[in-house]
């Protein structure tokens, strides 16, 4: 149990580092003199290589054993965390951030595999609940922790903080986590072509999803080229994986109906989890002009609701069909997001508290239940590879969700701005009076009337942005509602059921 606890802490660090910089990008930008376009790569550079390691870690665990892979991953993660924190230029930071994401990616799916293979049946649901808490809490409290760390110490401590828990992870995993043995024979006939195709496909896909909205999608030549690369390498990689005797990723798990439905659910959980953790902080900083610490304090409600619900969901999974729990979880998340479609410029902590509580509790329920549906009907020899695919689907789901939400915000803000400006009639008595009053306030400026018109334009732009956020929340709510009904396509899962116990080799 101590070895598993160490792995859970490592998994928490790896997932937390995706979002811990979210509330502090402006401080990092100022600290290293980066441009607005360059600073966004602090997150992108971490995510792109990570998506390659997540599915690859299943093969590496079978080859070298879970303990060795995890120790190597954690060691590399700690070294690169310090290197990122010490970076003096944006180029140096992006390089080490990319390496950090790649080596740290192995700590995420290996924990799932251990939970479903190394524990006796009666303890697997508890392990599943713990993982659900980590996976949902880490990205949710990332902006909270990051905002306060930046304010109390400096942005460099967003990365230095990994050292202390990381040393504990190395001790616990090195001492107690000898769960399985590797199979060196797998190195013979290693599928280098499969690895290359997977890396090009996943990294190109992640880049398109991360950068597409900023670059106006196919209007950008690089985005268009990489989309073609994705369209070509994706099917070839699938063909290679299905035809190879020793594939990098075992895709035959998708032949299991529950696994297929569970992966789709995990994909949507990823979109809802990362999407909500993206929209609310962005609204608070862009519309409310909150500081990093204020954003963090407001976001803590999601984490608290997830933490409170987790233990109860663990009990329910043992007694209630997981499909029902998934349905209820997605409906709750949808309800919370749907309420947020009515967001106004005045919304702050208390207005978002109910939204976050419903969304947080719903995602927690859906996450734990989907793990049961996805993994419990798989044979033990498929679990390691399957855990990588599940975690990959959540990350890609998050990337797709963020890409859609970014595009929605940009397009709808422009549309609402056109609607608002076309509805404004400067000959209207009330509008003329407001402009005149504003002009009086700007009496000391060079052109009071122009300053007044600029202020009116700023107010309309703020209103258009707020309406666009409402549309984005509604989009997320609809996606969760659709997911609720897709859950009913899975086969019934006996409450508390787990895959047959087996030693993993």
PDB file of N, CA and C in Angstrom, residues 245-302:
ATOM      1  N   UNK A 245       2.992  -8.148 -34.513  1.00  0.00           N
ATOM      2  CA  UNK A 245       2.987  -9.206 -33.500  1.00  0.00           C
ATOM      3  C   UNK A 245       3.281  -8.647 -32.106  1.00  0.00           C
ATOM      4  N   UNK A 246       4.042  -7.551 -32.065  1.00  0.00           N
ATOM      5  CA  UNK A 246       4.428  -6.954 -30.790  1.00  0.00           C
ATOM      6  C   UNK A 246       4.186  -5.438 -30.847  1.00  0.00           C
ATOM      7  N   UNK A 247       2.904  -5.028 -30.866  1.00  0.00           N
ATOM      8  CA  UNK A 247       2.595  -3.609 -31.079  1.00  0.00           C
ATOM      9  C   UNK A 247       2.963  -2.740 -29.876  1.00  0.00           C
ATOM     10  N   UNK A 248       3.277  -1.474 -30.166  1.00  0.00           N
ATOM     11  CA  UNK A 248       3.549  -0.496 -29.114  1.00  0.00           C
ATOM     12  C   UNK A 248       2.318  -0.307 -28.240  1.00  0.00           C
ATOM     13  N   UNK A 249       1.157  -0.228 -28.880  1.00  0.00           N
ATOM     14  CA  UNK A 249      -0.113  -0.065 -28.173  1.00  0.00           C
ATOM     15  C   UNK A 249      -1.070  -1.142 -28.643  1.00  0.00           C
ATOM     16  N   UNK A 250      -1.667  -1.848 -27.705  1.00  0.00           N
ATOM     17  CA  UNK A 250      -2.602  -2.924 -28.018  1.00  0.00           C
ATOM     18  C   UNK A 250      -4.007  -2.336 -28.195  1.00  0.00           C
ATOM     19  N   UNK A 251      -4.416  -2.179 -29.467  1.00  0.00           N
ATOM     20  CA  UNK A 251      -5.716  -1.566 -29.754  1.00  0.00           C
ATOM     21  C   UNK A 251      -6.871  -2.566 -29.725  1.00  0.00           C
ATOM     22  N   UNK A 252      -6.561  -3.851 -29.551  1.00  0.00           N
ATOM     23  CA  UNK A 252      -7.632  -4.846 -29.563  1.00  0.00           C
ATOM     24  C   UNK A 252      -8.577  -4.699 -28.374  1.00  0.00           C
ATOM     25  N   UNK A 253      -8.148  -3.947 -27.366  1.00  0.00           N
ATOM     26  CA  UNK A 253      -9.037  -3.702 -26.219  1.00  0.00           C
ATOM     27  C   UNK A 253     -10.317  -2.996 -26.650  1.00  0.00           C
ATOM     28  N   UNK A 254     -10.267  -2.266 -27.766  1.00  0.00           N
ATOM     29  CA  UNK A 254     -11.461  -1.573 -28.246  1.00  0.00           C
ATOM     30  C   UNK A 254     -12.531  -2.534 -28.748  1.00  0.00           C
ATOM     31  N   UNK A 255     -12.166  -3.802 -28.907  1.00  0.00           N
ATOM     32  CA  UNK A 255     -13.165  -4.802 -29.254  1.00  0.00           C
ATOM     33  C   UNK A 255     -14.117  -5.080 -28.105  1.00  0.00           C
ATOM     34  N   UNK A 256     -13.737  -4.686 -26.896  1.00  0.00           N
ATOM     35  CA  UNK A 256     -14.599  -4.824 -25.717  1.00  0.00           C
ATOM     36  C   UNK A 256     -15.552  -3.622 -25.686  1.00  0.00           C
ATOM     37  N   UNK A 257     -16.858  -3.894 -25.760  1.00  0.00           N
ATOM     38  CA  UNK A 257     -17.850  -2.814 -25.875  1.00  0.00           C
ATOM     39  C   UNK A 257     -17.798  -1.849 -24.699  1.00  0.00           C
ATOM     40  N   UNK A 258     -17.670  -2.382 -23.491  1.00  0.00           N
ATOM     41  CA  UNK A 258     -17.613  -1.509 -22.326  1.00  0.00           C
ATOM     42  C   UNK A 258     -16.362  -0.639 -22.328  1.00  0.00           C
ATOM     43  N   UNK A 259     -15.246  -1.205 -22.785  1.00  0.00           N
ATOM     44  CA  UNK A 259     -14.021  -0.408 -22.857  1.00  0.00           C
ATOM     45  C   UNK A 259     -14.189   0.733 -23.857  1.00  0.00           C
ATOM     46  N   UNK A 260     -14.805   0.443 -24.999  1.00  0.00           N
ATOM     47  CA  UNK A 260     -15.022   1.471 -26.017  1.00  0.00           C
ATOM     48  C   UNK A 260     -15.901   2.603 -25.483  1.00  0.00           C
ATOM     49  N   UNK A 261     -17.033   2.228 -24.864  1.00  0.00           N
ATOM     50  CA  UNK A 261     -17.934   3.247 -24.300  1.00  0.00           C
ATOM     51  C   UNK A 261     -17.226   4.012 -23.183  1.00  0.00           C
ATOM     52  N   UNK A 262     -16.469   3.286 -22.340  1.00  0.00           N
ATOM     53  CA  UNK A 262     -15.766   3.916 -21.235  1.00  0.00           C
ATOM     54  C   UNK A 262     -14.730   4.923 -21.707  1.00  0.00           C
ATOM     55  N   UNK A 263     -14.027   4.603 -22.805  1.00  0.00           N
ATOM     56  CA  UNK A 263     -13.035   5.527 -23.356  1.00  0.00           C
ATOM     57  C   UNK A 263     -13.726   6.794 -23.884  1.00  0.00           C
ATOM     58  N   UNK A 264     -14.883   6.619 -24.531  1.00  0.00           N
ATOM     59  CA  UNK A 264     -15.647   7.791 -25.003  1.00  0.00           C
ATOM     60  C   UNK A 264     -16.069   8.658 -23.815  1.00  0.00           C
ATOM     61  N   UNK A 265     -16.519   7.998 -22.742  1.00  0.00           N
ATOM     62  CA  UNK A 265     -16.926   8.737 -21.541  1.00  0.00           C
ATOM     63  C   UNK A 265     -15.727   9.483 -20.929  1.00  0.00           C
ATOM     64  N   UNK A 266     -14.582   8.807 -20.891  1.00  0.00           N
ATOM     65  CA  UNK A 266     -13.375   9.429 -20.322  1.00  0.00           C
ATOM     66  C   UNK A 266     -12.953  10.622 -21.163  1.00  0.00           C
ATOM     67  N   UNK A 267     -13.116  10.497 -22.485  1.00  0.00           N
ATOM     68  CA  UNK A 267     -12.829  11.606 -23.400  1.00  0.00           C
ATOM     69  C   UNK A 267     -13.677  12.829 -23.038  1.00  0.00           C
ATOM     70  N   UNK A 268     -14.970  12.604 -22.794  1.00  0.00           N
ATOM     71  CA  UNK A 268     -15.873  13.714 -22.470  1.00  0.00           C
ATOM     72  C   UNK A 268     -15.598  14.232 -21.056  1.00  0.00           C
ATOM     73  N   UNK A 269     -15.258  13.334 -20.121  1.00  0.00           N
ATOM     74  CA  UNK A 269     -14.858  13.777 -18.781  1.00  0.00           C
ATOM     75  C   UNK A 269     -13.660  14.717 -18.879  1.00  0.00           C
ATOM     76  N   UNK A 270     -12.689  14.358 -19.744  1.00  0.00           N
ATOM     77  CA  UNK A 270     -11.519  15.204 -19.934  1.00  0.00           C
ATOM     78  C   UNK A 270     -11.901  16.584 -20.434  1.00  0.00           C
ATOM     79  N   UNK A 271     -12.828  16.628 -21.409  1.00  0.00           N
ATOM     80  CA  UNK A 271     -13.279  17.915 -21.946  1.00  0.00           C
ATOM     81  C   UNK A 271     -13.975  18.739 -20.868  1.00  0.00           C
ATOM     82  N   UNK A 272     -14.837  18.090 -20.063  1.00  0.00           N
ATOM     83  CA  UNK A 272     -15.567  18.806 -19.011  1.00  0.00           C
ATOM     84  C   UNK A 272     -14.634  19.240 -17.881  1.00  0.00           C
ATOM     85  N   UNK A 273     -13.682  18.367 -17.551  1.00  0.00           N
ATOM     86  CA  UNK A 273     -12.750  18.654 -16.454  1.00  0.00           C
ATOM     87  C   UNK A 273     -11.821  19.815 -16.806  1.00  0.00           C
ATOM     88  N   UNK A 274     -11.122  19.676 -17.933  1.00  0.00           N
ATOM     89  CA  UNK A 274     -10.184  20.717 -18.332  1.00  0.00           C
ATOM     90  C   UNK A 274     -10.910  21.961 -18.846  1.00  0.00           C
ATOM     91  N   UNK A 275     -12.075  21.739 -19.484  1.00  0.00           N
ATOM     92  CA  UNK A 275     -12.842  22.870 -20.005  1.00  0.00           C
ATOM     93  C   UNK A 275     -13.339  23.786 -18.903  1.00  0.00           C
ATOM     94  N   UNK A 276     -13.912  23.192 -17.847  1.00  0.00           N
ATOM     95  CA  UNK A 276     -14.381  23.998 -16.721  1.00  0.00           C
ATOM     96  C   UNK A 276     -13.243  24.683 -15.989  1.00  0.00           C
ATOM     97  N   UNK A 277     -12.120  23.963 -15.867  1.00  0.00           N
ATOM     98  CA  UNK A 277     -10.943  24.525 -15.192  1.00  0.00           C
ATOM     99  C   UNK A 277     -10.259  25.597 -16.038  1.00  0.00           C
ATOM    100  N   UNK A 278     -10.638  25.680 -17.311  1.00  0.00           N
ATOM    101  CA  UNK A 278     -10.105  26.693 -18.210  1.00  0.00           C
ATOM    102  C   UNK A 278     -11.029  27.919 -18.283  1.00  0.00           C
ATOM    103  N   UNK A 279     -12.340  27.670 -18.405  1.00  0.00           N
ATOM    104  CA  UNK A 279     -13.282  28.771 -18.616  1.00  0.00           C
ATOM    105  C   UNK A 279     -13.419  29.697 -17.411  1.00  0.00           C
ATOM    106  N   UNK A 280     -13.592  29.106 -16.233  1.00  0.00           N
ATOM    107  CA  UNK A 280     -13.854  29.941 -15.049  1.00  0.00           C
ATOM    108  C   UNK A 280     -12.659  30.836 -14.706  1.00  0.00           C
ATOM    109  N   UNK A 281     -11.420  30.296 -14.614  1.00  0.00           N
ATOM    110  CA  UNK A 281     -10.281  31.198 -14.359  1.00  0.00           C
ATOM    111  C   UNK A 281     -10.106  32.259 -15.438  1.00  0.00           C
ATOM    112  N   UNK A 282     -10.349  31.887 -16.705  1.00  0.00           N
ATOM    113  CA  UNK A 282     -10.195  32.842 -17.797  1.00  0.00           C
ATOM    114  C   UNK A 282     -11.224  33.970 -17.670  1.00  0.00           C
ATOM    115  N   UNK A 283     -12.467  33.620 -17.318  1.00  0.00           N
ATOM    116  CA  UNK A 283     -13.503  34.641 -17.120  1.00  0.00           C
ATOM    117  C   UNK A 283     -13.114  35.581 -15.978  1.00  0.00           C
ATOM    118  N   UNK A 284     -12.662  34.990 -14.874  1.00  0.00           N
ATOM    119  CA  UNK A 284     -12.325  35.798 -13.698  1.00  0.00           C
ATOM    120  C   UNK A 284     -11.168  36.762 -13.971  1.00  0.00           C
ATOM    121  N   UNK A 285     -10.190  36.321 -14.749  1.00  0.00           N
ATOM    122  CA  UNK A 285      -9.046  37.192 -15.034  1.00  0.00           C
ATOM    123  C   UNK A 285      -9.348  38.179 -16.153  1.00  0.00           C
ATOM    124  N   UNK A 286     -10.102  37.739 -17.165  1.00  0.00           N
ATOM    125  CA  UNK A 286     -10.351  38.598 -18.328  1.00  0.00           C
ATOM    126  C   UNK A 286     -11.480  39.601 -18.096  1.00  0.00           C
ATOM    127  N   UNK A 287     -12.567  39.157 -17.474  1.00  0.00           N
ATOM    128  CA  UNK A 287     -13.729  40.028 -17.271  1.00  0.00           C
ATOM    129  C   UNK A 287     -13.697  40.701 -15.903  1.00  0.00           C
ATOM    130  N   UNK A 288     -13.416  39.922 -14.862  1.00  0.00           N
ATOM    131  CA  UNK A 288     -13.402  40.471 -13.507  1.00  0.00           C
ATOM    132  C   UNK A 288     -12.048  41.078 -13.128  1.00  0.00           C
ATOM    133  N   UNK A 289     -11.019  40.765 -13.936  1.00  0.00           N
ATOM    134  CA  UNK A 289      -9.665  41.276 -13.693  1.00  0.00           C
ATOM    135  C   UNK A 289      -9.130  40.865 -12.324  1.00  0.00           C
ATOM    136  N   UNK A 290      -9.356  39.586 -11.969  1.00  0.00           N
ATOM    137  CA  UNK A 290      -8.872  39.045 -10.701  1.00  0.00           C
ATOM    138  C   UNK A 290      -7.373  38.774 -10.786  1.00  0.00           C
ATOM    139  N   UNK A 291      -6.725  38.820  -9.627  1.00  0.00           N
ATOM    140  CA  UNK A 291      -5.314  38.425  -9.543  1.00  0.00           C
ATOM    141  C   UNK A 291      -5.234  36.898  -9.527  1.00  0.00           C
ATOM    142  N   UNK A 292      -4.011  36.367  -9.659  1.00  0.00           N
ATOM    143  CA  UNK A 292      -3.826  34.911  -9.649  1.00  0.00           C
ATOM    144  C   UNK A 292      -4.344  34.301  -8.354  1.00  0.00           C
ATOM    145  N   UNK A 293      -4.081  34.960  -7.231  1.00  0.00           N
ATOM    146  CA  UNK A 293      -4.525  34.425  -5.935  1.00  0.00           C
ATOM    147  C   UNK A 293      -6.047  34.464  -5.819  1.00  0.00           C
ATOM    148  N   UNK A 294      -6.677  35.540  -6.319  1.00  0.00           N
ATOM    149  CA  UNK A 294      -8.141  35.638  -6.259  1.00  0.00           C
ATOM    150  C   UNK A 294      -8.799  34.571  -7.128  1.00  0.00           C
ATOM    151  N   UNK A 295      -8.207  34.313  -8.287  1.00  0.00           N
ATOM    152  CA  UNK A 295      -8.716  33.234  -9.150  1.00  0.00           C
ATOM    153  C   UNK A 295      -8.606  31.898  -8.423  1.00  0.00           C
ATOM    154  N   UNK A 296      -7.449  31.659  -7.806  1.00  0.00           N
ATOM    155  CA  UNK A 296      -7.231  30.413  -7.076  1.00  0.00           C
ATOM    156  C   UNK A 296      -8.225  30.214  -5.953  1.00  0.00           C
ATOM    157  N   UNK A 297      -8.497  31.260  -5.205  1.00  0.00           N
ATOM    158  CA  UNK A 297      -9.447  31.165  -4.088  1.00  0.00           C
ATOM    159  C   UNK A 297     -10.853  30.830  -4.588  1.00  0.00           C
ATOM    160  N   UNK A 298     -11.263  31.434  -5.693  1.00  0.00           N
ATOM    161  CA  UNK A 298     -12.594  31.169  -6.246  1.00  0.00           C
ATOM    162  C   UNK A 298     -12.711  29.736  -6.750  1.00  0.00           C
ATOM    163  N   UNK A 299     -11.628  29.205  -7.336  1.00  0.00           N
ATOM    164  CA  UNK A 299     -11.659  27.869  -7.930  1.00  0.00           C
ATOM    165  C   UNK A 299     -11.642  26.743  -6.912  1.00  0.00           C
ATOM    166  N   UNK A 300     -11.387  27.048  -5.653  1.00  0.00           N
ATOM    167  CA  UNK A 300     -11.219  25.989  -4.651  1.00  0.00           C
ATOM    168  C   UNK A 300     -12.504  25.217  -4.385  1.00  0.00           C
ATOM    169  N   UNK A 301     -13.654  25.813  -4.720  1.00  0.00           N
ATOM    170  CA  UNK A 301     -14.936  25.142  -4.475  1.00  0.00           C
ATOM    171  C   UNK A 301     -15.030  23.828  -5.245  1.00  0.00           C
ATOM    172  N   UNK A 302     -14.536  23.817  -6.483  1.00  0.00           N
ATOM    173  CA  UNK A 302     -14.567  22.578  -7.280  1.00  0.00           C
ATOM    174  C   UNK A 302     -13.804  21.467  -6.590  1.00  0.00           C
TER     175      UNK A 302
END
